[in-house]
CSV table of C-alpha atoms in Angstrom, one decimal:
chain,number,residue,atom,x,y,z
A,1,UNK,CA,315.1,-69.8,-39.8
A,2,UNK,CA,316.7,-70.1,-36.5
A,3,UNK,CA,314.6,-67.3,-35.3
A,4,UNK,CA,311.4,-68.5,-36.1
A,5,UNK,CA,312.7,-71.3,-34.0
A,6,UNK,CA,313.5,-70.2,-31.3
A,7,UNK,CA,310.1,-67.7,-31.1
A,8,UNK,CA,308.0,-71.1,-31.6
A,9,UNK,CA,309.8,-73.2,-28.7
A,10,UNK,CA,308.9,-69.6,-26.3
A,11,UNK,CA,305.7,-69.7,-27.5
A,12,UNK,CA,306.1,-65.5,-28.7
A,13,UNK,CA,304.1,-64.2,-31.3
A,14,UNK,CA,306.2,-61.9,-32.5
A,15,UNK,CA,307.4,-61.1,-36.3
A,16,UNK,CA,311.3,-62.8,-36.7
A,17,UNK,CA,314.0,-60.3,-37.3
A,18,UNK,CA,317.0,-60.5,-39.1
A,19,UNK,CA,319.9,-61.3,-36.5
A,20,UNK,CA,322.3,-59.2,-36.0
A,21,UNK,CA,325.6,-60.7,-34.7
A,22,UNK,CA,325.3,-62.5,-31.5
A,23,UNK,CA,322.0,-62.0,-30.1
A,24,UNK,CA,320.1,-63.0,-26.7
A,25,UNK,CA,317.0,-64.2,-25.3
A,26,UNK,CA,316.1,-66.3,-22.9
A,27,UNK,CA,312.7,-68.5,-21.6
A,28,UNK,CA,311.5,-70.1,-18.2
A,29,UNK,CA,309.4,-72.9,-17.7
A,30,UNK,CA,307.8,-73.9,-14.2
A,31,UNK,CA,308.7,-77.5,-13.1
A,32,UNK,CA,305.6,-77.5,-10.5
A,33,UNK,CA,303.8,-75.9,-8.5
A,34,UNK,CA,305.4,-73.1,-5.8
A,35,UNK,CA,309.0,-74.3,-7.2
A,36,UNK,CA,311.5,-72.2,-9.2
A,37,UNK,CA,311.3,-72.0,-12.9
A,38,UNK,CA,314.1,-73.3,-15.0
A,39,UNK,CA,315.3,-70.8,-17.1
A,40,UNK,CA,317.1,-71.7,-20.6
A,41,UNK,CA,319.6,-69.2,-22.6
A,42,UNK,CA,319.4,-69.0,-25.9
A,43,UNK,CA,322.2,-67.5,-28.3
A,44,UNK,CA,321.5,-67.0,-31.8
A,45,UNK,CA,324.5,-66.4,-33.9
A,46,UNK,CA,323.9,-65.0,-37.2
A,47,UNK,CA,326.2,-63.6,-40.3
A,48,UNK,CA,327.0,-67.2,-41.2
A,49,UNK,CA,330.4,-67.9,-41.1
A,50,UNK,CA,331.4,-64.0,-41.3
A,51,UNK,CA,331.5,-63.6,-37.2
A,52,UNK,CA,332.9,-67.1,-36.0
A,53,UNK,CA,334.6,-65.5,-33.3
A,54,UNK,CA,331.8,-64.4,-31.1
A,55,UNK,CA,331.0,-68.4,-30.4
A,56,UNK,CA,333.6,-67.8,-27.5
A,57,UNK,CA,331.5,-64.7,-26.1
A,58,UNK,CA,328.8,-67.5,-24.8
A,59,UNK,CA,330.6,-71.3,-24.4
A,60,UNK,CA,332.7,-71.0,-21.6
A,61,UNK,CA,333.9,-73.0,-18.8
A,62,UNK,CA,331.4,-72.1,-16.6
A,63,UNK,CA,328.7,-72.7,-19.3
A,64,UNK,CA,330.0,-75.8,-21.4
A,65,UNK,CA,328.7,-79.0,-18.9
A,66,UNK,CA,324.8,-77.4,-19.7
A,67,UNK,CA,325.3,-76.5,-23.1
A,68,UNK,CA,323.8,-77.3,-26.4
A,69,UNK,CA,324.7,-76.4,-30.2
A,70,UNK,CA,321.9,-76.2,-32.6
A,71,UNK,CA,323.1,-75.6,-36.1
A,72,UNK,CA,320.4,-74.3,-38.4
A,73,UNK,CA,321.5,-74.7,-42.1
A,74,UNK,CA,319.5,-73.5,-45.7
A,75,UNK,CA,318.1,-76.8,-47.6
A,76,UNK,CA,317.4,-74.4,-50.5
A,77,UNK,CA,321.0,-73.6,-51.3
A,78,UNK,CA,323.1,-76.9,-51.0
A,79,UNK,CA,326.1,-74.8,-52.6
A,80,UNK,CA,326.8,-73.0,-49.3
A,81,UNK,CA,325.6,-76.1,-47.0
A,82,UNK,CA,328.8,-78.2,-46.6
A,83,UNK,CA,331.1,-75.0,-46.1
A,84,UNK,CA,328.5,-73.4,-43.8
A,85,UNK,CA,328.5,-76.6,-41.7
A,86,UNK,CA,331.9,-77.7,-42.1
A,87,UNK,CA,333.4,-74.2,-41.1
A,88,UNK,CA,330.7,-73.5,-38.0
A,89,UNK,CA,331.1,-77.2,-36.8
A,90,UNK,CA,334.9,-76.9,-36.9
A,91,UNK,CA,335.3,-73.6,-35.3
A,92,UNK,CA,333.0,-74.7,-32.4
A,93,UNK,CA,334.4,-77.7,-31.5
A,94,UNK,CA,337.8,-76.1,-31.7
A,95,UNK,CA,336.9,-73.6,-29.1
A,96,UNK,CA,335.4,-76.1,-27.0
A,97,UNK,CA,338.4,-79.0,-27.1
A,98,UNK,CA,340.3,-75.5,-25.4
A,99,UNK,CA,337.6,-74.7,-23.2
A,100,UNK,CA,337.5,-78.9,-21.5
A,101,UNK,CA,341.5,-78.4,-22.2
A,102,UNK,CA,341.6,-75.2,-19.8
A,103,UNK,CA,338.9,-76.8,-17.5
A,104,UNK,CA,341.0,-80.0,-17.3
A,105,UNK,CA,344.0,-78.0,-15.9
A,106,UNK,CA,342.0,-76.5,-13.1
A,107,UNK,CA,339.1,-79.4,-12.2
A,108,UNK,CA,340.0,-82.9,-14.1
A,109,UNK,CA,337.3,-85.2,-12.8
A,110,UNK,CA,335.0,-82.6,-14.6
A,111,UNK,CA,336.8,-82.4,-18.0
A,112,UNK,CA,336.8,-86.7,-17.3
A,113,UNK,CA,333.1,-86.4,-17.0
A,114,UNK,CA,332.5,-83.8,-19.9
A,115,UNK,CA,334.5,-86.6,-22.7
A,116,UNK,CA,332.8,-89.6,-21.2
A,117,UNK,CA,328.9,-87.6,-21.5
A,118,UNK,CA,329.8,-87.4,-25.3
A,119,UNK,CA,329.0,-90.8,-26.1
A,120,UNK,CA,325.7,-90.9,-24.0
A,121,UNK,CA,323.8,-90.7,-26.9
A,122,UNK,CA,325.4,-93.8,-28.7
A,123,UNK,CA,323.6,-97.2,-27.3
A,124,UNK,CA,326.8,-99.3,-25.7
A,125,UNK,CA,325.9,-101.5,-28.2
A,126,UNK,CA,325.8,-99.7,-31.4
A,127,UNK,CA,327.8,-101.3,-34.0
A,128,UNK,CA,329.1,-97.9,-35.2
A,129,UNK,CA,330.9,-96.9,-31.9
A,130,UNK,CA,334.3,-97.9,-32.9
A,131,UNK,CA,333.7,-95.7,-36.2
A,132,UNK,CA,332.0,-92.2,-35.3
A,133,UNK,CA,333.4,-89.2,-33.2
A,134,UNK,CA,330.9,-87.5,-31.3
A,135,UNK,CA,331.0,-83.8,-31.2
A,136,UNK,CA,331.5,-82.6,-27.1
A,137,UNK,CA,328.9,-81.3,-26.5
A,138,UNK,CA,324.8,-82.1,-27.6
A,139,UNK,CA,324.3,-81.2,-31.2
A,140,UNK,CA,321.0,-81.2,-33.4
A,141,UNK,CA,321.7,-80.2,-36.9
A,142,UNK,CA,318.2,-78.5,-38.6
A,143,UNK,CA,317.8,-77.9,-42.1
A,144,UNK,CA,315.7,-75.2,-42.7
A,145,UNK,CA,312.8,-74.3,-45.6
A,146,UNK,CA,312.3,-77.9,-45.9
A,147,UNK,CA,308.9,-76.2,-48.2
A,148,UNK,CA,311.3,-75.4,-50.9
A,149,UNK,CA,313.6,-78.4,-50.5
A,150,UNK,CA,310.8,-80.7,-51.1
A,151,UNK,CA,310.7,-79.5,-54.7
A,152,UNK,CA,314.5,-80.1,-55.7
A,153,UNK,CA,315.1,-82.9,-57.9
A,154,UNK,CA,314.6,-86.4,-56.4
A,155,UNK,CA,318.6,-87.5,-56.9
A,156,UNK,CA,319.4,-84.0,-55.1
A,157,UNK,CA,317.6,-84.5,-52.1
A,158,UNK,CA,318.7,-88.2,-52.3
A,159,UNK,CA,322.6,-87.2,-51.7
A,160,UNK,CA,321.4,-84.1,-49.6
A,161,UNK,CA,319.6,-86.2,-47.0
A,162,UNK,CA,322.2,-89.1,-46.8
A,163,UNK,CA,324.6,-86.5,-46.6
A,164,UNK,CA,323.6,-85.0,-43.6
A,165,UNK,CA,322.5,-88.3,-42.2
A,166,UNK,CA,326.1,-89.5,-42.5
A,167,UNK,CA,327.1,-85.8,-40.7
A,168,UNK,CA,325.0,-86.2,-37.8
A,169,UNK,CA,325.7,-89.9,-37.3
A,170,UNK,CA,329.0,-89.3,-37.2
A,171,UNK,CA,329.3,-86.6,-34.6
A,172,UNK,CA,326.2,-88.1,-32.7
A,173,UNK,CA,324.1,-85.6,-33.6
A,174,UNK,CA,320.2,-85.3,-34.3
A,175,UNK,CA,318.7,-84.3,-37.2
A,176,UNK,CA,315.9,-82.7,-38.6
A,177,UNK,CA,314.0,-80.9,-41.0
A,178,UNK,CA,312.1,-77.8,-40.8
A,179,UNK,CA,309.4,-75.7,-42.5
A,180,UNK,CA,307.0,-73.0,-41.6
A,181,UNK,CA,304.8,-76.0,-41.0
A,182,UNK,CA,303.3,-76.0,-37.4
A,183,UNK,CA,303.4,-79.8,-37.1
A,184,UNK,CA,307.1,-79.3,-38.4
A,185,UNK,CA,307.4,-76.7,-35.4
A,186,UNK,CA,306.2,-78.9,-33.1
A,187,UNK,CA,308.3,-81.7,-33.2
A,188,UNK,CA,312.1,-79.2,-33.4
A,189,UNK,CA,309.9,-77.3,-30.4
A,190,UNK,CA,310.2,-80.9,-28.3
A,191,UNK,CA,313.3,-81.4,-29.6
A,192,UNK,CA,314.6,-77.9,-28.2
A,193,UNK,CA,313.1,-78.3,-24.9
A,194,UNK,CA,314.6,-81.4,-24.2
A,195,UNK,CA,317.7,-79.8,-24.4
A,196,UNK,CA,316.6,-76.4,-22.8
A,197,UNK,CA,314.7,-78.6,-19.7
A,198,UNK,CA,315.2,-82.4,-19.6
A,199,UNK,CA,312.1,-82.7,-21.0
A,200,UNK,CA,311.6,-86.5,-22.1
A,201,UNK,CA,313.4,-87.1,-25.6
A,202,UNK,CA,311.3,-88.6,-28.7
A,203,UNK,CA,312.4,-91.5,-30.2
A,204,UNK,CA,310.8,-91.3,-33.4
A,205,UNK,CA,312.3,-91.5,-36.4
A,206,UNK,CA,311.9,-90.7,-39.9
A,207,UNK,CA,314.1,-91.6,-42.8
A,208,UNK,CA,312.3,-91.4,-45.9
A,209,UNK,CA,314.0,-89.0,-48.2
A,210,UNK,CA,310.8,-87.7,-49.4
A,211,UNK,CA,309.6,-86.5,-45.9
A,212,UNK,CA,310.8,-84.3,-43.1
A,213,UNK,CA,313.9,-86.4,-42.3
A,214,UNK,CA,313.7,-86.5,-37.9
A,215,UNK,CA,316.2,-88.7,-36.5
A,216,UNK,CA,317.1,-88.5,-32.7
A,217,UNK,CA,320.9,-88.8,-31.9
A,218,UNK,CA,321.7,-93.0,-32.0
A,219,UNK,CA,318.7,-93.9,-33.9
A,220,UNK,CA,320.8,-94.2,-37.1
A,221,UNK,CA,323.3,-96.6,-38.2
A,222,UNK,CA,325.9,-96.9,-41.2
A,223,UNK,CA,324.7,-99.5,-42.1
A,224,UNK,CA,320.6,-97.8,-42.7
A,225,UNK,CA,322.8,-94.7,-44.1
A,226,UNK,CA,324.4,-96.9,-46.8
A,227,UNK,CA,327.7,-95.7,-48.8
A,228,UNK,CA,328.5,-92.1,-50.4
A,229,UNK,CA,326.2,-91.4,-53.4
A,230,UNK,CA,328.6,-92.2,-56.5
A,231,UNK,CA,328.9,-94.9,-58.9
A,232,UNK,CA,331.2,-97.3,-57.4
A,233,UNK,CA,333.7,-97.3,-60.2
A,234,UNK,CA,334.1,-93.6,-59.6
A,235,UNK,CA,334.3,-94.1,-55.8
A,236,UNK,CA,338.1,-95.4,-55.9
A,237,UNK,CA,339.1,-92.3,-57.9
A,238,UNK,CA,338.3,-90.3,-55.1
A,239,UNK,CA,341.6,-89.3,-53.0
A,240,UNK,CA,340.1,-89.2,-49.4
A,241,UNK,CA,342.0,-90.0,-45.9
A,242,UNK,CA,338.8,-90.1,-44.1
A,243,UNK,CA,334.8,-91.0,-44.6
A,244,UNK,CA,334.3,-87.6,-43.6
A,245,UNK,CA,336.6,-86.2,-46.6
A,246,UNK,CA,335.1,-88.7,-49.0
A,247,UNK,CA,331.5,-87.6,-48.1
A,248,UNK,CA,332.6,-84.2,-48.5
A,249,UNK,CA,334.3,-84.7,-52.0
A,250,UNK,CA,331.2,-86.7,-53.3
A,251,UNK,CA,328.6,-83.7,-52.1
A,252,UNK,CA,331.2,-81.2,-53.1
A,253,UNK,CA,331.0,-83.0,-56.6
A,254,UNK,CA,327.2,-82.6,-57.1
A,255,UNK,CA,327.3,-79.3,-55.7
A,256,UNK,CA,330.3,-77.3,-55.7
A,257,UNK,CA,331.2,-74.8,-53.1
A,258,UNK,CA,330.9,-71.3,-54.2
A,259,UNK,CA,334.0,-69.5,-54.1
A,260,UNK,CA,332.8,-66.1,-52.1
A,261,UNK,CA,334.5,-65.0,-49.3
A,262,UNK,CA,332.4,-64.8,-46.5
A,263,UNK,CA,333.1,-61.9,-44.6
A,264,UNK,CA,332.9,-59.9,-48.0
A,265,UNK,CA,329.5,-61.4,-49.1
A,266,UNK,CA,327.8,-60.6,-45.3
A,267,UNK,CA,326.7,-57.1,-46.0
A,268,UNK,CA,327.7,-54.8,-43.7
A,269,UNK,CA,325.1,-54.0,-41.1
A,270,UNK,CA,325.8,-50.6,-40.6
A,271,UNK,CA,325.2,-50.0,-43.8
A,272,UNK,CA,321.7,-52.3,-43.6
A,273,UNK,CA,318.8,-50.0,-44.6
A,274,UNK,CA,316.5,-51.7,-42.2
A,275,UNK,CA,318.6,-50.7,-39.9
A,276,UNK,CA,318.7,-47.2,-40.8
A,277,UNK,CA,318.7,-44.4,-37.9
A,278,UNK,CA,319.1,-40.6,-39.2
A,279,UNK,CA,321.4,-39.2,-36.7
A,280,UNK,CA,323.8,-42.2,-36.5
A,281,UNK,CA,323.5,-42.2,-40.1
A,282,UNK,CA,324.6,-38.9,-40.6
A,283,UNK,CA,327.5,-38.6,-37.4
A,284,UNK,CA,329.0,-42.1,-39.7
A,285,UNK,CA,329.2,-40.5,-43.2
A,286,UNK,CA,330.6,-37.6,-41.1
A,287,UNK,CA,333.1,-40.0,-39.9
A,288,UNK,CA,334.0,-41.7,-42.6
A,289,UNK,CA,334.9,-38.6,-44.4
A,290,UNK,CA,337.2,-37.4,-41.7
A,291,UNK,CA,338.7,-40.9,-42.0
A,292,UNK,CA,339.6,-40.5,-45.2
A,293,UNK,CA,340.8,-36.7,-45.2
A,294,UNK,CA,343.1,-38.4,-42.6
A,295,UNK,CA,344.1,-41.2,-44.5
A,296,UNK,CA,345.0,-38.6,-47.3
A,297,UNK,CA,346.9,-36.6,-44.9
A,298,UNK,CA,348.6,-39.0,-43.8
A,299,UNK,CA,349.4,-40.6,-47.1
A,300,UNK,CA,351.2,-36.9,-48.0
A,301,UNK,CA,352.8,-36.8,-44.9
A,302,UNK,CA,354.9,-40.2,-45.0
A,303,UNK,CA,355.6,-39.5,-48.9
A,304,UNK,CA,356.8,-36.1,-47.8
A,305,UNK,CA,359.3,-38.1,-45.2
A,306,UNK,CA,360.7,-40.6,-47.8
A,307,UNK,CA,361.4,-37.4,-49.9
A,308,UNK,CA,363.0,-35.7,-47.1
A,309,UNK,CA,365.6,-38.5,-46.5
């Protein structure tokens, strides 16, 4: 999990946690001898698409020209993957199009500079230029417990991996997969540095759908990707005003989205027993019931008014 990550790449032996929220940590690295360390901010987000909101608390203006998005999604439930992605993705680049928007208003050569650094990753000349849109900011897409992935069905994995091959293409992304493998650790702990501190970027690649998929941003190509999984007399049939959409509708089709709301699925964490602390406990329940003796109260009241008039 994104944890796990994050504990590898600052080298902390430590057990990973459950994230709660929006949580932050950060890690320093010395660039030589008697000169300041770099220091790198990480933000983990967790509650999968239940908490959306609290991307804006860390990708600001001041923040966005040395940010990064890492987006961590489960391989062993390819149900929730495309909404997960689709709905984190979207919300992220949303707030950030209004972040450059807002910065453009005050300091345009830097909003100029912020649009033109999105295609850095794409070679000038890639033959796929004219047909991807890359996300704003740096984005490495990881898909997590690769370990139980590996075992899926061979056609699964098949539409899974050129599925998120097409995604990270497309928005200029790298991708990966990840395990509690350390070799697996190693590479996404190069990967994250590079990002963190300018450390030199890999530039190997690995496309074999039955390995760890590792694919630096620009390394891939359409053309290596091939077309959407699906017979190609069924491919017409499919009502789509974008690649994106069609990708979508011919993963969706495979594995359809389950239809749980998110914010009611996240269990609540006050209410996590892991979490559990005695005397908050008790001062809640307490709470609670005076919430609802006053919600009762209330209730009488306003039904004692519309009998009064």
């Amino acid at each position: 999990g994104k944890t796990t990550i994050i504990l590898r790449c600052l080298d902390r032996d430590e057990p990973a946690k459950p994230t709660l929220a929006l949580e932050y940590t950060y890690g320093r690295r010395a660039k030589g001898h008697n000169t300041p360390k770099d220091i790198a901010h990480f933000w983990e987000l967790g509650g999968g698409t239940s908490l959306l909101d609290l991307i804006s608390v860390p990708i600001t203006s001041d923040t966005l020209r040395t940010f990064s998005i890492v987006l961590v999604l489960d391989l062993s439930k390819p149900n929730d993957l495309w909404p997960t992605m689709e709905n984190l993705l979207q919300a992220t680049k949303n707030h950030i199009d209004k972040v450059i928007m807002k910065l453009g208003k005050t300091n345009s050569k830097a909003a100029s500079e912020m649009r033109q650094k999105m295609w850095s990753t794409m070679p000038k000349d890639h033959p796929d230029r004219e047909l991807i849109d890359p996300f704003p900011i740096p984005l490495v897409i990881i898909g997590s417990k690769y370990d139980i992935f590996q075992d899926f069905d061979p056609e699964k994995r098949k539409v899974i991996c050129k599925t998120l091959r097409f995604v990270a293409h497309y928005y200029g992304a790298s991708l990966m997969f990840a395990s509690k493998s350390e070799a697996l650790l190693l590479k996404i702990r190069g990967v994250i540095n590079q990002l963190a501190f300018g450390i030199d970027k890999s530039k190997s690649i690995c496309v074999d759908q039955n390995k760890p998929l590792f694919i630096t941003a620009g390394l891939d190509s359409l053309c290596h990707i091939g077309s959407p999984p699906v017979p190609d007399n069924d491919i017409g049939k499919l009502q789509a005003h974008s690649p994106m959409e069609l990708w979508k509708k011919v993963y969706e089709k495979l594995f359809p989205p389950k239809s749980i709301n998110p914010l009611k699925a996240t269990q609540d964490p006050a209410r996590d027993p892991q979490h559990a602390e005695s005397e908050v406990d008790e001062m809640r329940a307490q709470k609670d019931q005076e919430l609802e003796q006053y919600k009762r109260s209330s209730s009488k009241t306003w039904k004692q008014i519309e009998l009064d008039t």
